Amino acid sequence: SRFETCWPALMKDSHGVIIIFNPELPSHLKEIEMWYSCFVQQQPLLDSQCLLVAHHKPGSPGDTENLSLAYPLNKLKLIHSNLEDDPEDVRMEFIKYFRSIITIINESREREEMSIIS
């Protein structure tokens, strides 16, 4: 990718990664493995700091809803988004995800402070 030189800057001090993909494109399913490897495993971030979003275009066949991803992607939280349906579910999932990231940040900050004190 022509943007690979920017990746270190994008990754610096990041606390979470959201990967949005089109589940109908087989090429996307291969690419998300690469994104996961670069942005999550190599950082390293916890799997809980990564969210996968399978975005369904309007009028797309719904048979990709029961998407089964291979290891290690199957360990990640996967949500389906579809702007035709009620977007409230997706909004709630994003809020849950952001809350979990904030918890992780706070816990690591507390650990750092305790290690400085002790």
mmCIF file of C-alpha atoms in Angstrom:
data_model
loop_
_atom_site.group_PDB
_atom_site.id
_atom_site.type_symbol
_atom_site.label_atom_id
_atom_site.label_comp_id
_atom_site.label_asym_id
_atom_site.label_seq_id
_atom_site.Cartn_x
_atom_site.Cartn_y
_atom_site.Cartn_z
ATOM 1 C CA SER A 1 0.000 0.000 0.000
ATOM 2 C CA ARG A 2 1.268 3.478 -0.847
ATOM 3 C CA PHE A 3 0.288 4.628 2.649
ATOM 4 C CA GLU A 4 2.444 2.107 4.492
ATOM 5 C CA THR A 5 5.075 4.750 5.261
ATOM 6 C CA CYS A 6 2.417 6.616 7.307
ATOM 7 C CA TRP A 7 1.444 3.595 9.384
ATOM 8 C CA PRO A 8 3.971 4.088 12.216
ATOM 9 C CA ALA A 9 2.651 7.626 12.730
ATOM 10 C CA LEU A 10 -0.945 6.366 12.699
ATOM 11 C CA MET A 11 -0.151 3.610 15.167
ATOM 12 C CA LYS A 12 1.856 5.733 17.606
ATOM 13 C CA ASP A 13 0.138 5.814 21.001
ATOM 14 C CA SER A 14 -3.077 4.353 19.616
ATOM 15 C CA HIS A 15 -5.364 2.624 22.105
ATOM 16 C CA GLY A 16 -7.762 0.919 19.727
ATOM 17 C CA VAL A 17 -8.301 -0.198 16.160
ATOM 18 C CA ILE A 18 -11.602 -0.367 14.291
ATOM 19 C CA ILE A 19 -11.483 -2.298 11.018
ATOM 20 C CA ILE A 20 -14.449 -1.736 8.688
ATOM 21 C CA PHE A 21 -14.817 -4.034 5.701
ATOM 22 C CA ASN A 22 -17.261 -5.222 3.072
ATOM 23 C CA PRO A 23 -18.054 -8.878 3.882
ATOM 24 C CA GLU A 24 -19.149 -9.499 0.276
ATOM 25 C CA LEU A 25 -15.650 -8.915 -1.083
ATOM 26 C CA PRO A 26 -13.340 -11.921 -0.690
ATOM 27 C CA SER A 27 -10.359 -9.572 -1.133
ATOM 28 C CA HIS A 28 -11.484 -7.621 1.947
ATOM 29 C CA LEU A 29 -11.539 -10.806 4.017
ATOM 30 C CA LYS A 30 -7.871 -11.358 3.117
ATOM 31 C CA GLU A 31 -6.989 -7.718 3.727
ATOM 32 C CA ILE A 32 -8.426 -7.587 7.231
ATOM 33 C CA GLU A 33 -5.964 -10.319 8.235
ATOM 34 C CA MET A 34 -3.140 -8.023 7.117
ATOM 35 C CA TRP A 35 -4.640 -4.989 8.918
ATOM 36 C CA TYR A 36 -5.047 -7.040 12.094
ATOM 37 C CA SER A 37 -1.474 -8.302 11.879
ATOM 38 C CA CYS A 38 0.004 -4.820 11.344
ATOM 39 C CA PHE A 39 -2.187 -2.705 13.567
ATOM 40 C CA VAL A 40 -3.066 -5.059 16.429
ATOM 41 C CA GLN A 41 -0.551 -7.893 16.749
ATOM 42 C CA GLN A 42 2.586 -5.896 15.960
ATOM 43 C CA GLN A 43 1.754 -2.991 18.300
ATOM 44 C CA PRO A 44 0.907 -5.045 20.396
ATOM 45 C CA LEU A 45 -2.691 -4.325 21.338
ATOM 46 C CA LEU A 46 -5.096 -6.689 23.067
ATOM 47 C CA ASP A 47 -7.768 -8.326 20.930
ATOM 48 C CA SER A 48 -10.321 -6.494 23.070
ATOM 49 C CA GLN A 49 -8.874 -3.228 21.711
ATOM 50 C CA CYS A 50 -9.912 -4.191 18.185
ATOM 51 C CA LEU A 51 -13.405 -4.017 16.717
ATOM 52 C CA LEU A 52 -14.393 -5.506 13.363
ATOM 53 C CA VAL A 53 -17.306 -3.911 11.517
ATOM 54 C CA ALA A 54 -18.830 -5.822 8.601
ATOM 55 C CA HIS A 55 -20.599 -3.068 6.679
ATOM 56 C CA HIS A 56 -23.456 -4.145 4.412
ATOM 57 C CA LYS A 57 -24.331 -1.863 1.539
ATOM 58 C CA PRO A 58 -28.014 -1.088 0.917
ATOM 59 C CA GLY A 59 -29.613 -3.813 -1.187
ATOM 60 C CA SER A 60 -26.841 -6.301 -0.543
ATOM 61 C CA PRO A 61 -27.714 -9.959 -0.003
ATOM 62 C CA GLY A 62 -28.122 -10.722 3.679
ATOM 63 C CA ASP A 63 -26.405 -14.104 3.610
ATOM 64 C CA THR A 64 -23.150 -12.578 4.846
ATOM 65 C CA GLU A 65 -24.749 -11.871 8.235
ATOM 66 C CA ASN A 66 -23.594 -15.247 9.584
ATOM 67 C CA LEU A 67 -20.009 -14.556 8.601
ATOM 68 C CA SER A 68 -17.499 -17.029 9.993
ATOM 69 C CA LEU A 69 -13.986 -15.667 10.066
ATOM 70 C CA ALA A 70 -10.901 -17.818 10.461
ATOM 71 C CA TYR A 71 -8.492 -17.704 13.404
ATOM 72 C CA PRO A 72 -7.224 -15.244 14.689
ATOM 73 C CA LEU A 73 -9.972 -12.906 13.450
ATOM 74 C CA ASN A 74 -12.674 -15.086 15.001
ATOM 75 C CA LYS A 75 -11.433 -14.015 18.451
ATOM 76 C CA LEU A 76 -12.366 -10.387 17.780
ATOM 77 C CA LYS A 77 -15.631 -8.599 18.486
ATOM 78 C CA LEU A 78 -17.554 -8.468 15.190
ATOM 79 C CA ILE A 79 -20.564 -6.281 14.552
ATOM 80 C CA HIS A 80 -22.670 -5.894 11.427
ATOM 81 C CA SER A 81 -23.677 -2.446 10.254
ATOM 82 C CA ASN A 82 -26.374 -1.669 7.753
ATOM 83 C CA LEU A 83 -27.601 1.886 7.327
ATOM 84 C CA GLU A 84 -30.968 0.693 6.031
ATOM 85 C CA ASP A 85 -31.738 -0.966 9.354
ATOM 86 C CA ASP A 86 -31.999 0.754 12.699
ATOM 87 C CA PRO A 87 -28.505 2.127 13.342
ATOM 88 C CA GLU A 88 -29.133 2.198 17.108
ATOM 89 C CA ASP A 89 -27.621 -1.280 17.614
ATOM 90 C CA VAL A 90 -24.403 -0.210 15.933
ATOM 91 C CA ARG A 91 -24.307 2.985 17.995
ATOM 92 C CA MET A 92 -24.685 0.980 21.214
ATOM 93 C CA GLU A 93 -21.890 -1.402 20.169
ATOM 94 C CA PHE A 94 -19.579 1.554 19.459
ATOM 95 C CA ILE A 95 -20.354 3.036 22.883
ATOM 96 C CA LYS A 96 -19.587 -0.321 24.539
ATOM 97 C CA TYR A 97 -16.336 -0.558 22.585
ATOM 98 C CA PHE A 98 -15.239 2.972 23.522
ATOM 99 C CA ARG A 99 -16.075 2.324 27.181
ATOM 100 C CA SER A 100 -13.933 -0.809 27.162
ATOM 101 C CA ILE A 101 -11.012 1.148 25.635
ATOM 102 C CA ILE A 102 -11.338 3.858 28.317
ATOM 103 C CA THR A 103 -11.296 1.144 31.007
ATOM 104 C CA ILE A 104 -8.105 -0.357 29.529
ATOM 105 C CA ILE A 105 -6.439 3.098 29.385
ATOM 106 C CA ASN A 106 -7.399 3.885 32.988
ATOM 107 C CA GLU A 107 -6.181 0.511 34.249
ATOM 108 C CA SER A 108 -2.810 0.849 32.519
ATOM 109 C CA ARG A 109 -2.446 4.423 33.831
ATOM 110 C CA GLU A 110 -3.143 3.214 37.376
ATOM 111 C CA ARG A 111 -0.564 0.434 36.963
ATOM 112 C CA GLU A 112 2.013 2.992 35.782
ATOM 113 C CA GLU A 113 1.299 5.283 38.728
ATOM 114 C CA MET A 114 1.581 2.387 41.187
ATOM 115 C CA SER A 115 4.915 1.320 39.682
ATOM 116 C CA ILE A 116 6.248 4.889 40.048
ATOM 117 C CA ILE A 117 5.127 5.029 43.688
ATOM 118 C CA SER A 118 6.516 1.621 44.679
#
